[in-house]
Structures are given as C-alpha cells and as structure tokens.
Amino acid sequence: MSRIILSILSILVIIGCKQSDKKVGFIIPGAIWKDTEGNPINAHGGGILYDKGTYYWYGEYKKGLTWRVDYIKSWECYRTNAGGVSCYSSKDLVNWKNEGIVLPSERQDTSNDLFYGKVIERPKVIYNDKTKKYVMWLHVDSEDYSFARAGVAMSDNPTGPFAYIGSVRPYGQMSRDMTLFKDEDGRAYHVFSSESNATMYISLLDDNYLSHSDRYIRTLINLSREAPAIIRHKNKYYLVSSACSGWSPNKAMYAEADSMLGEWKMIKNPCVGRGSDTTYGTQSTYLLPIDGETGKFLFIADRWNKTNLEDSRYVWLPGKFENDTMVIQWQDQWNPIASSF
Ligand code: DGJ
C-alpha cells in the first residue's frame, strides 16, 4: 500500500517539476508591467522589432507631470514632457530588459524637433538588410500638434544610439500617428494620419528607408482614422486603426487590401466580446506576427491615462484570423508563445 502511495507521490513530484520547468510568466493586460530590474516599463505608443532571436520594444518615454495645455480649447490636449524613445529587449515577449533611452530628447535647443517641451510619439524601428542600418521613424510635433511631421533616425545597433536625421512633411502633407511596415520583399512603408487626421497615407519608402519614394496612396479618405497598425496574413494586408478621440478610447476598425498601395476596404471591428466597443479601453499601436502559418499575432495597444500619461498601461492581446477574418479577444492573463489561441 505504502509503495503505491510513494509511486503516486513521485509521479506527482515529476509532473510538478515538469510544469514548473515550463513556467514562463504571463502578460496581464492593463496591469503595471515591470522590467527585469523591477521598474515600471515606460514605452508608450510603441512598436516591436524582431531581430536575430530578440524582440526589441521601442516606445515613448513619458516621465513626470501631466498637464493640460490651457490655450487649446477644442480638445483635451494633455501632455508630458517628451522624454525621447526608450527600448526594452526580450526573448519571450514577457520578461523585458531595459536598454535605456535610444533616442534622447533635447534639453537646450528649443528649435530642435526633439526639444523636450515638444511632442515625440509612436516610434517604430525596422532593419534595412541592404544598408545594415536600423531605421526609426516617429511622429514629432509642437505642443499644440500643429507641426505635424515625421522624424527619422538611424543606428548601427538595435539598442542605439540612434542619430536623428531630421523631419519631413511627406508630399507636403501633415504626418501624425504613424507606423512602419516591412514587407517580405524588403520594401518598407510609412503609414500615417494626414490632412488634419482626416485621411490615411501609405507611402513606399526609398530603398534606404530614409526618405519617401514618389509612390504613395491616400486611403480611408475623410474617415478620420489614427493609431494605424499593419499586418500581412498570407497574401492580404490588414490595417487596424482607431477613430480620433484624443486620449479617450473608441472602437477599432480594420481595413484590408491585396497590396499595400492597392485599394483598402474598411471591414469591421476586429475586437469581440465585452469591451470591444472601446477596444477594451485602449488604442492600437502595433501588430506583431507570432506564427506566420496560422496567422496568430499580438495586438499591442495603449490604455492611456490622460491625466497621468506616465501611468498609461499596456494591453497586449491575442489576435488570429478565422477564415481571413481578423479577431482580437480579451484575456485576463496569457502567454503569447505558450498559449494556444
Ligand atoms: C491620439 C493619438 O493616437 C496619440 O498618439 C496622441 O497623439 C493623442 N491623440 C493626443 O491626444
């Protein structure tokens, strides 16, 4: 009898060990996320680069007081000083090491695009296989958001430092919320809200990714979309965006197209279930492919806290395609690599 109990006990111990070996940690959407040193992760409006087995998360470093710009009455212009672009690295998308500020803001020169009293938002980084450079594009703006330009910076390493090159209004047009998308053929696109956020632009970047080619489209015309994020699934392209309601959440929508510069058709809200009408209280910023075969991806979004922007939280959720329809679902806690979704 005691032998049987012993055997059962040892089986339980073995199972227990195996399970703890497999324990890899969880993403808890909306919680305070700590880096590997125990400090809150500060990387808002971010994007992810996967490079040689490591994920790099770039985002807005928002530190300190949030205030409302009092002379702007038409919308709630809450802001913090621009702290530059932060970077974190991870092997598993759950444990993040702080790699520091890879593009700092400027403390002295008020005319500099990156002056800390201005706006630095939504940085994204892609790797150029030809030039072997890491290229960052970001939204740079004045405190009243009237400058509306796209800035570009470059580095030899994913962890920087990035050298700031300058900013443009592509095709003479405003550029605010933005993302980058690098396609399988190495072509890269800058996607940005333009024309006072009324219309989305998609521009093919030049081969070095540092300037805009003459090939671009105006799309989602007069639909007033921002927070663009792109993913390719099989031979279709999907663009998730939000409506324009300042720091307050609203309903996401996705559009699809057969090619990046082709015709984009608005489809529907990809979010399902409770909270889907406000994108679970968030705004999109990036879509990260997890499994090209099955189309599983990571939906990356910000839950802005407009009166304390530093304390804005991260909401990362599982996304998938069901018969080519994009679906994003809430999870209380999950692991992007170990979970089946
Ligand atoms: C919404 C944008 O998506 C954010 O990046 C930021 O610019 C806020 N508007 C400012 O209100």
Short mmCIF file of C-alpha atoms in Angstrom, two decimals, residues 123-322:
data_model
loop_
_atom_site.label_atom_id
_atom_site.label_comp_id
_atom_site.label_asym_id
_atom_site.label_seq_id
_atom_site.Cartn_x
_atom_site.Cartn_y
_atom_site.Cartn_z
CA PRO A 123 8.34 55.49 -32.72
CA LYS A 124 8.77 52.39 -34.90
CA VAL A 125 12.01 50.69 -35.99
CA ILE A 126 12.79 48.44 -38.96
CA TYR A 127 16.05 46.89 -40.16
CA ASN A 128 17.38 47.63 -43.62
CA ASP A 129 19.08 44.50 -44.98
CA LYS A 130 20.91 46.46 -47.70
CA THR A 131 22.36 49.31 -45.65
CA LYS A 132 22.57 47.18 -42.45
CA LYS A 133 21.07 50.09 -40.51
CA TYR A 134 18.23 50.18 -38.00
CA VAL A 135 15.88 52.93 -39.11
CA MET A 136 13.41 54.65 -36.79
CA TRP A 137 10.51 56.85 -37.87
CA LEU A 138 8.49 58.77 -35.31
CA HIS A 139 5.86 61.48 -35.00
CA VAL A 140 7.41 64.80 -33.97
CA ASP A 141 5.20 67.73 -33.14
CA SER A 142 4.87 71.05 -31.36
CA GLU A 143 2.98 71.15 -28.05
CA ASP A 144 -0.21 72.19 -29.90
CA TYR A 145 0.28 69.44 -32.52
CA SER A 146 0.42 71.96 -35.40
CA PHE A 147 3.96 70.99 -36.58
CA ALA A 148 2.72 67.51 -37.66
CA ARG A 149 5.90 66.00 -39.11
CA ALA A 150 7.60 62.63 -39.44
CA GLY A 151 11.09 62.38 -37.96
CA VAL A 152 13.71 59.81 -38.93
CA ALA A 153 16.76 58.45 -37.08
CA MET A 154 19.29 55.70 -37.74
CA SER A 155 21.57 53.35 -35.80
CA ASP A 156 24.06 50.53 -36.35
CA ASN A 157 22.56 48.63 -33.43
CA PRO A 158 19.03 47.83 -32.33
CA THR A 159 19.82 49.25 -28.89
CA GLY A 160 21.07 52.50 -30.38
CA PRO A 161 22.19 55.15 -30.00
CA PHE A 162 20.02 56.43 -32.85
CA ALA A 163 21.29 59.51 -34.69
CA TYR A 164 18.47 61.90 -35.52
CA ILE A 165 18.49 62.92 -39.18
CA GLY A 166 15.56 65.36 -39.43
CA SER A 167 11.86 65.60 -40.16
CA VAL A 168 9.58 65.98 -43.16
CA ARG A 169 6.02 66.63 -44.14
CA PRO A 170 5.80 63.84 -46.73
CA TYR A 171 4.41 65.13 -50.03
CA GLY A 172 3.95 68.48 -48.29
CA GLN A 173 1.26 66.93 -46.07
CA MET A 174 0.85 66.63 -42.30
CA SER A 175 2.07 63.45 -40.65
CA ARG A 176 0.89 62.49 -37.16
CA ASP A 177 0.03 58.99 -35.83
CA MET A 178 2.13 56.51 -37.75
CA THR A 179 3.52 53.04 -38.18
CA LEU A 180 6.08 51.29 -40.34
CA PHE A 181 5.55 48.07 -42.22
CA LYS A 182 8.35 46.00 -43.80
CA ASP A 183 7.07 43.52 -46.33
CA GLU A 184 8.51 40.10 -47.17
CA ASP A 185 10.23 41.54 -50.28
CA GLY A 186 12.14 44.05 -48.15
CA ARG A 187 10.03 47.02 -49.24
CA ALA A 188 9.04 49.26 -46.36
CA TYR A 189 6.08 51.58 -45.98
CA HIS A 190 5.32 54.59 -43.81
CA VAL A 191 1.65 54.73 -42.86
CA PHE A 192 0.45 57.99 -41.35
CA SER A 193 -2.63 60.03 -40.48
CA SER A 194 -2.63 63.16 -42.61
CA GLU A 195 -4.71 66.08 -43.80
CA SER A 196 -5.64 67.06 -40.21
CA ASN A 197 -6.09 63.34 -39.42
CA ALA A 198 -8.91 63.06 -41.97
CA THR A 199 -7.11 60.72 -44.38
CA MET A 200 -4.53 57.92 -44.08
CA TYR A 201 -1.44 57.96 -46.31
CA ILE A 202 0.61 54.89 -47.22
CA SER A 203 3.98 55.67 -48.71
CA LEU A 204 6.63 53.34 -50.12
CA LEU A 205 9.93 54.36 -48.59
CA ASP A 206 13.07 54.61 -50.70
CA ASP A 207 15.46 51.63 -50.64
CA ASN A 208 17.41 53.06 -47.71
CA TYR A 209 14.15 53.65 -45.76
CA LEU A 210 15.30 57.21 -45.01
CA SER A 211 13.00 59.09 -47.39
CA HIS A 212 9.67 58.74 -49.14
CA SER A 213 9.54 57.49 -52.72
CA ASP A 214 7.15 59.05 -55.21
CA ARG A 215 4.76 56.09 -54.76
CA TYR A 216 2.02 56.66 -52.21
CA ILE A 217 -1.72 56.45 -51.79
CA ARG A 218 -4.36 58.42 -49.92
CA THR A 219 -6.77 55.97 -48.38
CA LEU A 220 -9.62 55.75 -45.81
CA ILE A 221 -10.34 59.21 -47.19
CA ASN A 222 -12.22 61.51 -44.80
CA LEU A 223 -12.77 58.60 -42.37
CA SER A 224 -10.65 60.29 -39.67
CA ARG A 225 -8.62 57.31 -38.52
CA GLU A 226 -5.46 57.28 -36.41
CA ALA A 227 -3.22 54.83 -34.49
CA PRO A 228 -2.51 52.70 -37.60
CA ALA A 229 -1.03 49.20 -37.24
CA ILE A 230 -0.43 46.77 -40.11
CA ILE A 231 -0.03 43.03 -40.52
CA ARG A 232 0.18 40.73 -43.53
CA HIS A 233 -1.60 37.39 -43.45
CA LYS A 234 -1.00 35.13 -46.43
CA ASN A 235 -1.38 37.50 -49.36
CA LYS A 236 -3.58 40.10 -47.75
CA TYR A 237 -2.73 43.19 -45.76
CA TYR A 238 -4.71 44.29 -42.71
CA LEU A 239 -4.74 47.79 -41.23
CA VAL A 240 -6.13 48.30 -37.73
CA SER A 241 -6.86 51.89 -36.71
CA SER A 242 -8.84 53.89 -34.18
CA ALA A 243 -11.21 56.80 -34.56
CA CYS A 244 -9.97 60.23 -33.44
CA SER A 245 -10.98 61.00 -29.85
CA GLY A 246 -7.81 62.36 -28.28
CA TRP A 247 -6.61 60.19 -25.40
CA SER A 248 -10.06 58.59 -24.93
CA PRO A 249 -10.65 55.10 -26.29
CA ASN A 250 -13.05 54.31 -29.11
CA LYS A 251 -13.94 51.43 -31.41
CA ALA A 252 -11.16 49.94 -33.55
CA MET A 253 -11.79 49.01 -37.16
CA TYR A 254 -9.73 47.08 -39.64
CA ALA A 255 -9.38 47.51 -43.36
CA GLU A 256 -7.91 45.05 -45.83
CA ALA A 257 -6.19 45.20 -49.20
CA ASP A 258 -4.47 42.91 -51.69
CA SER A 259 -1.40 45.13 -51.81
CA MET A 260 -0.04 47.92 -49.66
CA LEU A 261 -0.62 50.57 -52.31
CA GLY A 262 -3.83 48.96 -53.53
CA GLU A 263 -7.44 49.56 -52.66
CA TRP A 264 -8.22 49.39 -48.93
CA LYS A 265 -11.68 48.33 -47.87
CA MET A 266 -12.96 49.03 -44.36
CA ILE A 267 -14.25 45.73 -42.90
CA LYS A 268 -15.27 45.84 -39.22
CA ASN A 269 -14.25 45.96 -35.60
CA PRO A 270 -11.77 43.09 -35.04
CA CYS A 271 -12.40 43.08 -31.27
CA VAL A 272 -15.03 40.72 -29.88
CA GLY A 273 -16.79 40.31 -26.55
CA ARG A 274 -17.13 42.62 -23.58
CA GLY A 275 -15.28 45.92 -24.00
CA SER A 276 -14.92 45.56 -27.74
CA ASP A 277 -16.70 48.88 -28.42
CA THR A 278 -13.81 50.76 -26.83
CA THR A 279 -11.05 48.37 -27.92
CA TYR A 280 -11.10 47.27 -24.24
CA GLY A 281 -10.33 50.84 -23.19
CA THR A 282 -7.27 51.12 -25.44
CA GLN A 283 -5.89 52.42 -28.71
CA SER A 284 -3.89 50.32 -31.20
CA THR A 285 -0.19 50.85 -31.77
CA TYR A 286 1.31 47.69 -33.31
CA LEU A 287 0.56 44.22 -34.68
CA LEU A 288 3.30 41.64 -34.19
CA PRO A 289 3.14 38.36 -36.13
CA ILE A 290 3.67 35.34 -33.84
CA ASP A 291 3.07 32.50 -36.24
CA GLY A 292 3.06 33.20 -39.98
CA GLU A 293 1.48 29.83 -40.79
CA THR A 294 -1.56 30.09 -38.56
CA GLY A 295 -1.73 33.88 -38.63
CA LYS A 296 -1.55 34.28 -34.85
CA PHE A 297 -0.45 37.75 -33.87
CA LEU A 298 -0.06 40.05 -30.93
CA PHE A 299 -2.36 43.06 -30.76
CA ILE A 300 -0.42 45.80 -28.98
CA ALA A 301 -2.32 48.77 -27.59
CA ASP A 302 -2.12 51.60 -25.06
CA ARG A 303 -4.60 52.22 -22.28
CA TRP A 304 -3.97 55.96 -21.97
CA ASN A 305 -4.36 57.64 -18.61
CA LYS A 306 -4.85 61.18 -19.90
CA THR A 307 -4.34 62.94 -16.55
CA ASN A 308 -1.28 60.84 -15.67
CA LEU A 309 0.22 59.82 -19.01
CA GLU A 310 3.25 58.16 -17.43
CA ASP A 311 0.87 55.68 -15.81
CA SER A 312 -0.74 54.71 -19.13
CA ARG A 313 -0.83 50.90 -19.30
CA TYR A 314 -0.13 48.30 -21.94
CA VAL A 315 -2.76 45.93 -23.24
CA TRP A 316 -1.42 43.12 -25.38
CA LEU A 317 -3.95 40.59 -26.61
CA PRO A 318 -4.05 37.52 -28.83
CA GLY A 319 -5.14 38.05 -32.41
CA LYS A 320 -5.92 35.50 -35.09
CA PHE A 321 -7.55 35.04 -38.47
CA GLU A 322 -10.70 32.94 -38.77
#
